[in-house]
Amino acid sequence: MQDRVLSSLDQAAVRFIRILWCDNANIIRAKAVHRNRLRDYSTHGVGISAGQQAIPVMFDAPVPGVGLGPVGEIRLVPDWNTLTIIPYAIGHARVMGDMIKDGQPWSFCPRDCLKRAIATAKDQGLEIKAAFENEFYLLKSLSGEIVPADDTVFATTLSMDLQQRTIDEISESLIAQGISVEQYYPESGPGQQEISILYTDAAIAADQQIIFRETVKAIARQHNLNASFLPKIFPNQAGSGAHLHLSLWEGENNLLPDETGKLSPLAGYFVAGLLQHLDALMALTTPSPNSYRRIQPQTWSGAFCCWGYDNREAAIRVPTNPEPPSPTHLELKTVDATANPYIALAGIIAAGLDGVRRRLELPLPVTVDPCTLTESERNERGIYRLPTNLGESIQKLQQDQVLIEALGSDLAKAYLAVRQAEWNAMKDWQLEQEVKLLVDRY
């Protein structure tokens, strides 16, 4: 361990360093090492059971059929490049962990899965930049019932005033952890908020998604509120997504726009790849049974497999800019914060690169709400309703060799087993049951 790391910890009076991992249920977990013992753990990290990568969201026990259980020790090794002093937890710091076995990246490690996808893109001369755009609810308890923290509507200054202290502290805490805050506004649901952060390299974007979720929930608790990223909490209110914004780069050159202000051919291939694999991708990007309650027609959640410029009903929206260059990024709407960001981003990169490799033809952009088209009109244009439940997307992922290979056979097997266990357990649940279990998990 470098002395400068120890020095920075001492200057901040850090007592515990949390070494984090995000499992296949997208639960953020950690083991904490005391500063006085850090040298002993700095190189080889802490031990965790191999069974951790087979644990579903419902309980702390591995699901069968994966071969992961109580036997086998994995080292969770700190990536010291990610060390962050936690501003809302005085005396604690955070570092992301890589799963290592026998001195090599473990085949079940989500972070390594993303690193491999990024390396594959780089081999093709592409760099991926990304940002997750999170929506979340601020909640309170009223007579034992979960209710929104306020009763406001979209972008009202009243909501800004009511929640100013909480939002300001979240923003300042994110900035203190190296995350650039770009925009903030109250979202459509009562008590619902959105804080947008600036794009960055894909690997950093995934780490920042973990930090974002942790920070929002922790600051909310300090204000006697509960923040939840669960996609659907209230049956008649807006759901919460974590839309993923993506751009393709070669050095300093953004490869999305062409000289006419439209998508470049390369970007078109990439988007076509996303559309080609979108059904299966949803098992990675919207992986909870609860996720599909949000993705409904005419709710701006991207319920149809199509794309369009500035079309918020399309699964892929390509925003345009008031002046060149335009467009500079694309937005995948079928993403929410129940997704492991490393696995979701790895799958998205693999799907897009498959489109580039095969030079897939991009369908024409959709310029209307696809729900307003007749079924025959949608069929003529190759537009269709995306999977309406997790079971459907699991089946699509099982058949998608591009995504299975991107995850690797071991991680894919464990991931699918966890998803299937969650689907089997919750497929017949009512919304109230889902919320009771999941509102604090995400």
Tab-separated table of C-alpha atoms in Angstrom:
chain	number	residue	atom	x	y	z
A	1	MET	CA	0.000	0.000	0.000
A	2	GLN	CA	1.264	3.448	-0.853
A	3	ASP	CA	2.095	5.737	2.035
A	4	ARG	CA	0.069	8.534	0.437
A	5	VAL	CA	-3.077	6.436	0.850
A	6	LEU	CA	-2.388	5.898	4.520
A	7	SER	CA	-1.548	9.569	4.927
A	8	SER	CA	-4.833	10.673	3.358
A	9	LEU	CA	-6.752	8.333	5.649
A	10	ASP	CA	-4.939	9.641	8.704
A	11	GLN	CA	-5.550	13.268	7.717
A	12	ALA	CA	-9.281	12.520	7.491
A	13	ALA	CA	-9.182	10.642	10.826
A	14	VAL	CA	-10.566	7.507	9.153
A	15	ARG	CA	-11.205	4.591	11.498
A	16	PHE	CA	-12.807	2.073	9.119
A	17	ILE	CA	-12.354	1.455	5.390
A	18	ARG	CA	-15.358	-0.224	3.803
A	19	ILE	CA	-14.470	-2.611	0.956
A	20	LEU	CA	-17.560	-2.833	-1.260
A	21	TRP	CA	-19.022	-5.300	-3.673
A	22	CYS	CA	-22.353	-5.424	-5.505
A	23	ASP	CA	-23.857	-8.880	-5.801
A	24	ASN	CA	-26.088	-10.484	-8.428
A	25	ALA	CA	-29.200	-9.233	-6.636
A	26	ASN	CA	-27.709	-5.710	-6.834
A	27	ILE	CA	-27.416	-5.424	-3.079
A	28	ILE	CA	-24.475	-3.242	-2.061
A	29	ARG	CA	-22.427	-5.008	0.600
A	30	ALA	CA	-19.151	-4.324	2.372
A	31	LYS	CA	-16.630	-5.531	4.915
A	32	ALA	CA	-14.815	-2.845	6.885
A	33	VAL	CA	-11.167	-2.974	7.965
A	34	HIS	CA	-9.910	-0.812	10.835
A	35	ARG	CA	-7.227	1.670	9.883
A	36	ASN	CA	-4.786	0.146	12.393
A	37	ARG	CA	-4.925	-3.206	10.571
A	38	LEU	CA	-5.097	-1.907	7.021
A	39	ARG	CA	-1.547	-2.846	5.981
A	40	ASP	CA	-2.401	-6.486	6.643
A	41	TYR	CA	-5.352	-6.331	4.230
A	42	SER	CA	-4.194	-3.794	1.638
A	43	THR	CA	-2.821	-6.287	-0.899
A	44	HIS	CA	-5.012	-9.365	-0.572
A	45	GLY	CA	-8.135	-7.703	0.795
A	46	VAL	CA	-10.754	-9.452	2.883
A	47	GLY	CA	-12.272	-12.876	2.455
A	48	ILE	CA	-15.856	-13.481	1.387
A	49	SER	CA	-17.670	-16.729	0.721
A	50	ALA	CA	-18.036	-17.863	-2.877
A	51	GLY	CA	-21.706	-18.324	-2.086
A	52	GLN	CA	-22.187	-14.548	-1.978
A	53	GLN	CA	-22.614	-14.486	-5.748
A	54	ALA	CA	-25.582	-16.850	-5.582
A	55	ILE	CA	-27.675	-14.917	-3.049
A	56	PRO	CA	-31.054	-13.519	-4.171
A	57	VAL	CA	-32.768	-10.415	-2.855
A	58	MET	CA	-35.190	-12.323	-0.614
A	59	PHE	CA	-32.758	-13.895	1.873
A	60	ASP	CA	-29.090	-14.401	2.752
A	61	ALA	CA	-28.632	-17.941	1.447
A	62	PRO	CA	-27.319	-19.133	-1.933
A	63	VAL	CA	-29.760	-20.476	-4.482
A	64	PRO	CA	-29.188	-24.061	-5.667
A	65	GLY	CA	-27.917	-25.097	-9.068
A	66	VAL	CA	-24.895	-22.791	-9.278
A	67	GLY	CA	-22.276	-24.715	-7.322
A	68	LEU	CA	-21.610	-21.747	-5.054
A	69	GLY	CA	-22.075	-22.314	-1.336
A	70	PRO	CA	-20.224	-22.368	1.969
A	71	VAL	CA	-17.074	-23.945	0.516
A	72	GLY	CA	-14.626	-21.627	-1.216
A	73	GLU	CA	-12.968	-18.360	-0.208
A	74	ILE	CA	-12.765	-15.361	-2.505
A	75	ARG	CA	-10.566	-12.352	-1.824
A	76	LEU	CA	-12.216	-8.967	-2.100
A	77	VAL	CA	-9.208	-6.856	-3.057
A	78	PRO	CA	-9.397	-3.051	-2.799
A	79	ASP	CA	-9.050	-0.998	-5.967
A	80	TRP	CA	-7.206	1.870	-4.322
A	81	ASN	CA	-7.914	4.139	-7.288
A	82	THR	CA	-11.507	4.285	-6.024
A	83	LEU	CA	-10.729	5.261	-2.431
A	84	THR	CA	-13.179	7.902	-1.193
A	85	ILE	CA	-13.635	9.523	2.187
A	86	ILE	CA	-17.354	9.241	3.013
A	87	PRO	CA	-18.524	12.744	3.923
A	88	TYR	CA	-21.801	11.631	5.502
A	89	ALA	CA	-20.213	8.867	7.637
A	90	ILE	CA	-17.492	10.599	9.652
A	91	GLY	CA	-14.512	8.356	10.241
A	92	HIS	CA	-15.300	5.960	7.392
A	93	ALA	CA	-13.918	5.628	3.878
A	94	ARG	CA	-15.003	3.502	0.933
A	95	VAL	CA	-13.119	1.541	-1.714
A	96	MET	CA	-14.486	-0.723	-4.445
A	97	GLY	CA	-13.390	-4.340	-4.303
A	98	ASP	CA	-12.426	-6.736	-7.076
A	99	MET	CA	-13.169	-10.434	-6.583
A	100	ILE	CA	-9.939	-12.421	-6.830
A	101	LYS	CA	-9.331	-16.163	-6.646
A	102	ASP	CA	-5.857	-17.732	-6.760
A	103	GLY	CA	-4.398	-14.352	-7.689
A	104	GLN	CA	-6.639	-13.912	-10.749
A	105	PRO	CA	-9.958	-12.151	-11.389
A	106	TRP	CA	-12.732	-14.504	-10.304
A	107	SER	CA	-15.002	-15.568	-13.153
A	108	PHE	CA	-18.072	-14.537	-11.124
A	109	CYS	CA	-16.890	-10.941	-10.557
A	110	PRO	CA	-19.247	-8.264	-12.006
A	111	ARG	CA	-16.573	-5.566	-11.974
A	112	ASP	CA	-14.213	-7.722	-14.008
A	113	CYS	CA	-17.063	-8.473	-16.430
A	114	LEU	CA	-17.339	-4.746	-17.181
A	115	LYS	CA	-13.567	-4.389	-17.486
A	116	ARG	CA	-13.566	-7.126	-20.130
A	117	ALA	CA	-16.370	-5.440	-22.074
A	118	ILE	CA	-14.510	-2.124	-22.010
A	119	ALA	CA	-11.327	-3.856	-23.195
A	120	THR	CA	-13.236	-5.458	-26.077
A	121	ALA	CA	-14.536	-2.035	-27.111
A	122	LYS	CA	-11.040	-0.606	-26.915
A	123	ASP	CA	-9.756	-3.386	-29.177
A	124	GLN	CA	-12.260	-2.077	-31.738
A	125	GLY	CA	-11.009	1.481	-31.291
A	126	LEU	CA	-13.963	2.609	-29.173
A	127	GLU	CA	-14.174	4.199	-25.750
A	128	ILE	CA	-17.513	4.185	-23.953
A	129	LYS	CA	-18.625	7.063	-21.758
A	130	ALA	CA	-21.745	6.799	-19.657
A	131	ALA	CA	-23.883	8.233	-16.879
A	132	PHE	CA	-26.829	6.803	-14.967
A	133	GLU	CA	-29.718	9.249	-14.576
A	134	ASN	CA	-31.495	8.261	-11.386
A	135	GLU	CA	-35.016	8.959	-10.241
A	136	PHE	CA	-35.920	8.213	-6.627
A	137	TYR	CA	-38.622	8.852	-4.061
A	138	LEU	CA	-38.220	10.610	-0.738
A	139	LEU	CA	-40.568	8.822	1.651
A	140	LYS	CA	-41.745	9.088	5.221
A	141	SER	CA	-43.735	6.867	7.540
A	142	LEU	CA	-47.228	7.964	8.535
A	143	SER	CA	-49.070	5.737	11.017
A	144	GLY	CA	-46.911	2.839	9.885
A	145	GLU	CA	-47.642	3.446	6.208
A	146	ILE	CA	-45.063	4.483	3.599
A	147	VAL	CA	-46.088	7.778	2.013
A	148	PRO	CA	-44.328	10.387	-0.177
A	149	ALA	CA	-42.412	13.116	1.622
A	150	ASP	CA	-44.528	15.750	-0.137
A	151	ASP	CA	-47.527	16.012	-2.458
A	152	THR	CA	-46.042	17.975	-5.347
A	153	VAL	CA	-45.925	17.514	-9.130
A	154	PHE	CA	-43.238	17.747	-11.808
A	155	ALA	CA	-40.564	20.442	-11.474
A	156	THR	CA	-42.440	22.544	-8.935
A	157	THR	CA	-40.426	25.082	-7.009
A	158	LEU	CA	-42.564	24.154	-3.996
A	159	SER	CA	-40.936	20.721	-3.970
A	160	MET	CA	-37.528	22.357	-4.372
A	161	ASP	CA	-38.243	24.496	-1.304
A	162	LEU	CA	-39.635	21.620	0.743
A	163	GLN	CA	-36.718	19.300	0.046
A	164	GLN	CA	-33.951	21.871	-0.376
A	165	ARG	CA	-31.869	20.878	2.636
A	166	THR	CA	-31.931	17.189	1.747
A	167	ILE	CA	-31.163	17.741	-1.942
A	168	ASP	CA	-28.437	20.301	-1.187
A	169	GLU	CA	-26.700	17.913	1.201
A	170	ILE	CA	-26.957	15.035	-1.275
A	171	SER	CA	-25.453	17.204	-4.013
A	172	GLU	CA	-22.634	18.527	-1.848
A	173	SER	CA	-21.850	15.027	-0.639
A	174	LEU	CA	-21.707	13.714	-4.222
A	175	ILE	CA	-19.407	16.557	-5.238
A	176	ALA	CA	-17.158	15.877	-2.243
A	177	GLN	CA	-16.813	12.306	-3.536
A	178	GLY	CA	-15.707	13.454	-6.993
A	179	ILE	CA	-19.072	13.198	-8.758
A	180	SER	CA	-20.072	16.171	-10.937
A	181	VAL	CA	-23.702	17.158	-10.372
A	182	GLU	CA	-25.292	18.587	-13.522
A	183	GLN	CA	-29.035	19.147	-12.994
A	184	TYR	CA	-31.727	18.642	-10.392
A	185	TYR	CA	-35.515	18.822	-10.498
A	186	PRO	CA	-38.523	17.252	-8.798
A	187	GLU	CA	-39.949	14.451	-10.899
A	188	SER	CA	-43.577	13.610	-11.732
A	189	GLY	CA	-44.453	11.614	-8.637
A	190	PRO	CA	-45.119	13.220	-5.258
A	191	GLY	CA	-41.845	13.254	-3.355
A	192	GLN	CA	-39.978	11.984	-6.434
A	193	GLN	CA	-36.638	13.573	-7.327
A	194	GLU	CA	-34.025	13.413	-10.067
A	195	ILE	CA	-30.378	14.449	-9.814
A	196	SER	CA	-28.356	14.170	-13.020
A	197	ILE	CA	-24.600	13.669	-12.943
A	198	LEU	CA	-22.021	14.258	-15.664
A	199	TYR	CA	-20.910	11.439	-17.934
A	200	THR	CA	-17.522	9.803	-17.480
A	201	ASP	CA	-15.634	6.658	-18.494
A	202	ALA	CA	-17.859	3.575	-18.315
A	203	ALA	CA	-15.945	1.873	-15.487
A	204	ILE	CA	-16.099	5.014	-13.354
A	205	ALA	CA	-19.787	5.501	-14.212
A	206	ALA	CA	-20.604	2.096	-12.731
A	207	ASP	CA	-18.657	2.863	-9.549
A	208	GLN	CA	-20.416	6.226	-9.318
A	209	GLN	CA	-23.809	4.540	-9.551
A	210	ILE	CA	-22.951	2.606	-6.387
A	211	ILE	CA	-21.812	5.803	-4.652
A	212	PHE	CA	-24.918	7.669	-5.823
A	213	ARG	CA	-27.323	5.112	-4.391
A	214	GLU	CA	-25.443	4.921	-1.098
A	215	THR	CA	-25.215	8.688	-0.714
A	216	VAL	CA	-28.854	9.449	-1.492
A	217	LYS	CA	-30.152	6.865	0.952
A	218	ALA	CA	-27.740	7.849	3.725
A	219	ILE	CA	-28.425	11.605	3.525
A	220	ALA	CA	-32.174	10.991	3.380
A	221	ARG	CA	-31.967	8.966	6.606
A	222	GLN	CA	-30.212	11.868	8.299
A	223	HIS	CA	-33.292	13.966	7.475
A	224	ASN	CA	-35.670	11.325	8.866
A	225	LEU	CA	-36.648	10.308	5.345
A	226	ASN	CA	-36.304	7.090	3.395
A	227	ALA	CA	-34.993	7.331	-0.154
A	228	SER	CA	-35.924	4.475	-2.474
A	229	PHE	CA	-34.926	3.741	-6.063
A	230	LEU	CA	-37.467	0.907	-6.361
A	231	PRO	CA	-38.952	1.158	-9.887
A	232	LYS	CA	-42.602	1.082	-8.804
A	233	ILE	CA	-43.729	1.968	-5.297
A	234	PHE	CA	-47.178	3.492	-5.768
A	235	PRO	CA	-49.644	1.958	-8.259
A	236	ASN	CA	-50.993	5.258	-9.568
A	237	GLN	CA	-47.814	7.339	-9.475
A	238	ALA	CA	-44.764	7.585	-11.707
A	239	GLY	CA	-42.120	4.890	-11.542
A	240	SER	CA	-38.392	5.466	-11.050
A	241	GLY	CA	-35.831	4.634	-13.712
A	242	ALA	CA	-32.061	4.979	-13.953
A	243	HIS	CA	-31.846	5.895	-17.630
A	244	LEU	CA	-28.409	5.203	-19.053
A	245	HIS	CA	-26.811	7.889	-21.202
A	246	LEU	CA	-24.100	6.610	-23.545
A	247	SER	CA	-21.634	8.032	-26.036
A	248	LEU	CA	-18.928	6.512	-28.232
A	249	TRP	CA	-15.498	8.079	-28.479
A	250	GLU	CA	-12.175	7.713	-30.261
A	251	GLY	CA	-9.707	9.789	-28.314
A	252	GLU	CA	-11.181	13.293	-28.130
A	253	ASN	CA	-13.690	12.658	-30.914
A	254	ASN	CA	-17.339	11.936	-30.152
A	255	LEU	CA	-18.366	9.392	-32.783
A	256	LEU	CA	-22.142	9.759	-32.479
A	257	PRO	CA	-22.914	12.707	-34.789
A	258	ASP	CA	-22.371	12.921	-38.537
A	259	GLU	CA	-22.050	16.093	-40.557
A	260	THR	CA	-25.823	16.346	-41.100
A	261	GLY	CA	-26.781	16.406	-37.423
A	262	LYS	CA	-27.951	12.784	-37.391
A	263	LEU	CA	-26.485	9.573	-36.003
A	264	SER	CA	-23.280	8.504	-37.711
A	265	PRO	CA	-23.265	5.097	-39.448
A	266	LEU	CA	-21.125	3.699	-36.605
A	267	ALA	CA	-23.558	4.967	-33.985
A	268	GLY	CA	-26.406	3.546	-36.063
A	269	TYR	CA	-24.828	0.093	-35.957
A	270	PHE	CA	-24.411	0.402	-32.186
A	271	VAL	CA	-28.043	1.414	-31.638
A	272	ALA	CA	-29.199	-1.369	-33.945
A	273	GLY	CA	-27.262	-3.823	-31.773
A	274	LEU	CA	-28.999	-2.541	-28.669
A	275	LEU	CA	-32.393	-2.975	-30.324
A	276	GLN	CA	-31.463	-6.460	-31.541
A	277	HIS	CA	-30.639	-7.637	-28.009
A	278	LEU	CA	-33.004	-5.437	-26.005
A	279	ASP	CA	-35.406	-8.203	-24.905
A	280	ALA	CA	-32.521	-10.144	-23.363
A	281	LEU	CA	-30.757	-7.028	-22.107
A	282	MET	CA	-33.750	-6.237	-19.940
A	283	ALA	CA	-32.878	-9.186	-17.707
A	284	LEU	CA	-29.696	-7.225	-16.968
A	285	THR	CA	-31.002	-3.651	-16.970
A	286	THR	CA	-34.501	-4.143	-15.481
A	287	PRO	CA	-33.858	-7.298	-13.469
A	288	SER	CA	-36.520	-7.155	-10.758
A	289	PRO	CA	-40.090	-8.448	-11.029
A	290	ASN	CA	-41.029	-4.960	-9.835
A	291	SER	CA	-39.218	-3.361	-12.805
A	292	TYR	CA	-41.935	-4.347	-15.267
A	293	ARG	CA	-44.636	-2.510	-13.357
A	294	ARG	CA	-42.856	0.699	-14.404
A	295	ILE	CA	-42.370	-0.117	-18.080
A	296	GLN	CA	-45.827	0.556	-19.458
A	297	PRO	CA	-47.004	2.307	-22.668
A	298	GLN	CA	-47.519	6.059	-22.476
A	299	THR	CA	-45.551	6.467	-19.249
A	300	TRP	CA	-42.317	7.687	-20.916
A	301	SER	CA	-40.556	4.485	-19.866
A	302	GLY	CA	-39.748	2.966	-23.274
A	303	ALA	CA	-42.205	0.067	-23.456
A	304	PHE	CA	-41.712	-0.517	-27.211
A	305	CYS	CA	-38.619	-1.739	-29.020
A	306	CYS	CA	-37.803	1.244	-31.211
A	307	TRP	CA	-35.741	4.401	-31.260
A	308	GLY	CA	-36.289	8.024	-32.168
A	309	TYR	CA	-34.896	11.521	-31.991
A	310	ASP	CA	-36.272	13.283	-28.895
A	311	ASN	CA	-38.913	10.554	-28.537
A	312	ARG	CA	-39.482	9.813	-24.849
A	313	GLU	CA	-41.774	6.869	-25.576
A	314	ALA	CA	-39.087	5.004	-27.521
A	315	ALA	CA	-36.867	2.581	-25.629
A	316	ILE	CA	-33.864	4.437	-27.061
A	317	ARG	CA	-34.080	8.215	-27.236
A	318	VAL	CA	-31.474	10.208	-29.149
A	319	PRO	CA	-31.543	13.767	-27.772
A	320	THR	CA	-30.721	16.560	-30.193
A	321	ASN	CA	-28.797	19.718	-29.342
A	322	PRO	CA	-29.717	23.315	-30.279
A	323	GLU	CA	-26.388	23.693	-32.087
A	324	PRO	CA	-23.681	21.349	-33.458
A	325	PRO	CA	-22.400	18.857	-32.606
A	326	SER	CA	-25.647	16.929	-32.453
A	327	PRO	CA	-26.489	14.308	-31.342
A	328	THR	CA	-23.787	13.703	-28.750
A	329	HIS	CA	-25.292	10.840	-26.754
A	330	LEU	CA	-28.138	8.361	-26.613
A	331	GLU	CA	-30.441	7.393	-23.763
A	332	LEU	CA	-31.543	3.838	-22.969
A	333	LYS	CA	-34.750	4.136	-20.964
A	334	THR	CA	-35.239	0.486	-19.987
A	335	VAL	CA	-32.789	0.705	-17.090
A	336	ASP	CA	-33.502	1.062	-13.381
A	337	ALA	CA	-31.553	1.046	-10.138
A	338	THR	CA	-32.328	-2.583	-9.304
A	339	ALA	CA	-29.681	-3.384	-11.938
A	340	ASN	CA	-26.110	-4.216	-11.002
A	341	PRO	CA	-24.407	-1.348	-12.877
A	342	TYR	CA	-21.347	-3.399	-13.844
A	343	ILE	CA	-23.374	-6.217	-15.355
A	344	ALA	CA	-25.872	-3.888	-17.026
A	345	LEU	CA	-23.174	-1.754	-18.643
A	346	ALA	CA	-21.193	-4.820	-19.749
A	347	GLY	CA	-24.268	-6.246	-21.476
A	348	ILE	CA	-25.122	-2.941	-23.134
A	349	ILE	CA	-21.594	-2.555	-24.476
A	350	ALA	CA	-21.591	-6.141	-25.786
A	351	ALA	CA	-24.957	-5.657	-27.520
A	352	GLY	CA	-23.865	-2.420	-29.165
A	353	LEU	CA	-20.541	-3.863	-30.281
A	354	ASP	CA	-22.365	-6.820	-31.816
A	355	GLY	CA	-24.277	-4.332	-33.952
A	356	VAL	CA	-21.016	-2.668	-34.981
A	357	ARG	CA	-19.351	-5.979	-35.841
A	358	ARG	CA	-22.301	-7.157	-37.915
A	359	ARG	CA	-23.024	-3.687	-39.333
A	360	LEU	CA	-26.685	-4.139	-38.413
A	361	GLU	CA	-29.107	-1.899	-40.261
A	362	LEU	CA	-30.809	0.668	-38.066
A	363	PRO	CA	-34.586	0.913	-38.546
A	364	LEU	CA	-36.101	4.283	-39.341
A	365	PRO	CA	-36.569	6.549	-36.312
A	366	VAL	CA	-40.047	6.636	-34.802
A	367	THR	CA	-41.477	10.149	-34.801
A	368	VAL	CA	-44.721	9.442	-32.922
A	369	ASP	CA	-45.779	7.723	-29.733
A	370	PRO	CA	-45.574	4.053	-30.834
A	371	CYS	CA	-48.659	3.273	-28.754
A	372	THR	CA	-50.737	5.436	-31.120
A	373	LEU	CA	-49.847	3.237	-34.108
A	374	THR	CA	-52.034	0.303	-34.999
A	375	GLU	CA	-50.636	-3.167	-34.465
A	376	SER	CA	-50.251	-3.637	-38.229
A	377	GLU	CA	-48.413	-0.310	-38.504
A	378	ARG	CA	-46.049	-1.354	-35.741
A	379	ASN	CA	-45.494	-4.753	-37.365
A	380	GLU	CA	-44.643	-3.111	-40.685
A	381	ARG	CA	-41.964	-1.045	-38.980
A	382	GLY	CA	-40.599	-3.801	-36.742
A	383	ILE	CA	-41.890	-2.126	-33.578
A	384	TYR	CA	-43.102	-4.422	-30.828
A	385	ARG	CA	-43.930	-4.466	-27.143
A	386	LEU	CA	-40.934	-5.342	-24.995
A	387	PRO	CA	-41.145	-8.130	-22.386
A	388	THR	CA	-43.873	-7.460	-19.854
A	389	ASN	CA	-42.383	-9.498	-17.027
A	390	LEU	CA	-39.021	-10.732	-15.770
A	391	GLY	CA	-39.780	-14.326	-16.748
A	392	GLU	CA	-39.940	-13.342	-20.429
A	393	SER	CA	-36.651	-11.464	-20.350
A	394	ILE	CA	-34.924	-14.306	-18.496
A	395	GLN	CA	-35.924	-16.664	-21.311
A	396	LYS	CA	-34.557	-14.217	-23.890
A	397	LEU	CA	-31.259	-13.887	-22.006
A	398	GLN	CA	-30.879	-17.656	-21.790
A	399	GLN	CA	-31.032	-17.765	-25.610
A	400	ASP	CA	-28.733	-14.787	-26.266
A	401	GLN	CA	-25.234	-16.119	-26.825
A	402	VAL	CA	-23.708	-12.669	-27.319
A	403	LEU	CA	-24.746	-11.586	-23.836
A	404	ILE	CA	-23.969	-14.958	-22.247
A	405	GLU	CA	-20.447	-14.794	-23.675
A	406	ALA	CA	-20.060	-11.215	-22.485
A	407	LEU	CA	-20.890	-12.257	-18.929
A	408	GLY	CA	-18.871	-15.458	-19.162
A	409	SER	CA	-20.380	-18.875	-18.529
A	410	ASP	CA	-19.853	-18.863	-14.746
A	411	LEU	CA	-21.259	-15.393	-14.056
A	412	ALA	CA	-24.102	-15.964	-16.515
A	413	LYS	CA	-25.077	-19.210	-14.776
A	414	ALA	CA	-25.081	-17.619	-11.328
A	415	TYR	CA	-26.828	-14.493	-12.509
A	416	LEU	CA	-29.594	-16.403	-14.262
A	417	ALA	CA	-30.069	-18.660	-11.241
A	418	VAL	CA	-30.535	-15.641	-8.971
A	419	ARG	CA	-32.936	-13.989	-11.419
A	420	GLN	CA	-34.939	-17.192	-11.801
A	421	ALA	CA	-35.158	-17.655	-8.034
A	422	GLU	CA	-36.424	-14.108	-7.615
A	423	TRP	CA	-38.951	-14.526	-10.417
A	424	ASN	CA	-40.199	-17.844	-9.015
A	425	ALA	CA	-40.607	-16.316	-5.569
A	426	MET	CA	-42.295	-13.061	-6.575
A	427	LYS	CA	-44.082	-13.670	-9.864
A	428	ASP	CA	-47.497	-13.933	-8.180
A	429	TRP	CA	-46.953	-11.205	-5.612
A	430	GLN	CA	-49.039	-8.080	-5.411
A	431	LEU	CA	-47.320	-4.697	-5.532
A	432	GLU	CA	-47.758	-4.216	-1.782
A	433	GLN	CA	-45.756	-7.386	-1.075
A	434	GLU	CA	-42.958	-6.317	-3.412
A	435	VAL	CA	-42.725	-2.883	-1.851
A	436	LYS	CA	-42.600	-4.272	1.670
A	437	LEU	CA	-39.554	-6.407	0.793
A	438	LEU	CA	-37.750	-4.206	-1.712
A	439	VAL	CA	-38.328	-0.562	-0.775
A	440	ASP	CA	-35.335	-0.576	1.584
A	441	ARG	CA	-33.200	-2.914	-0.531
A	442	TYR	CA	-33.008	-0.425	-3.418
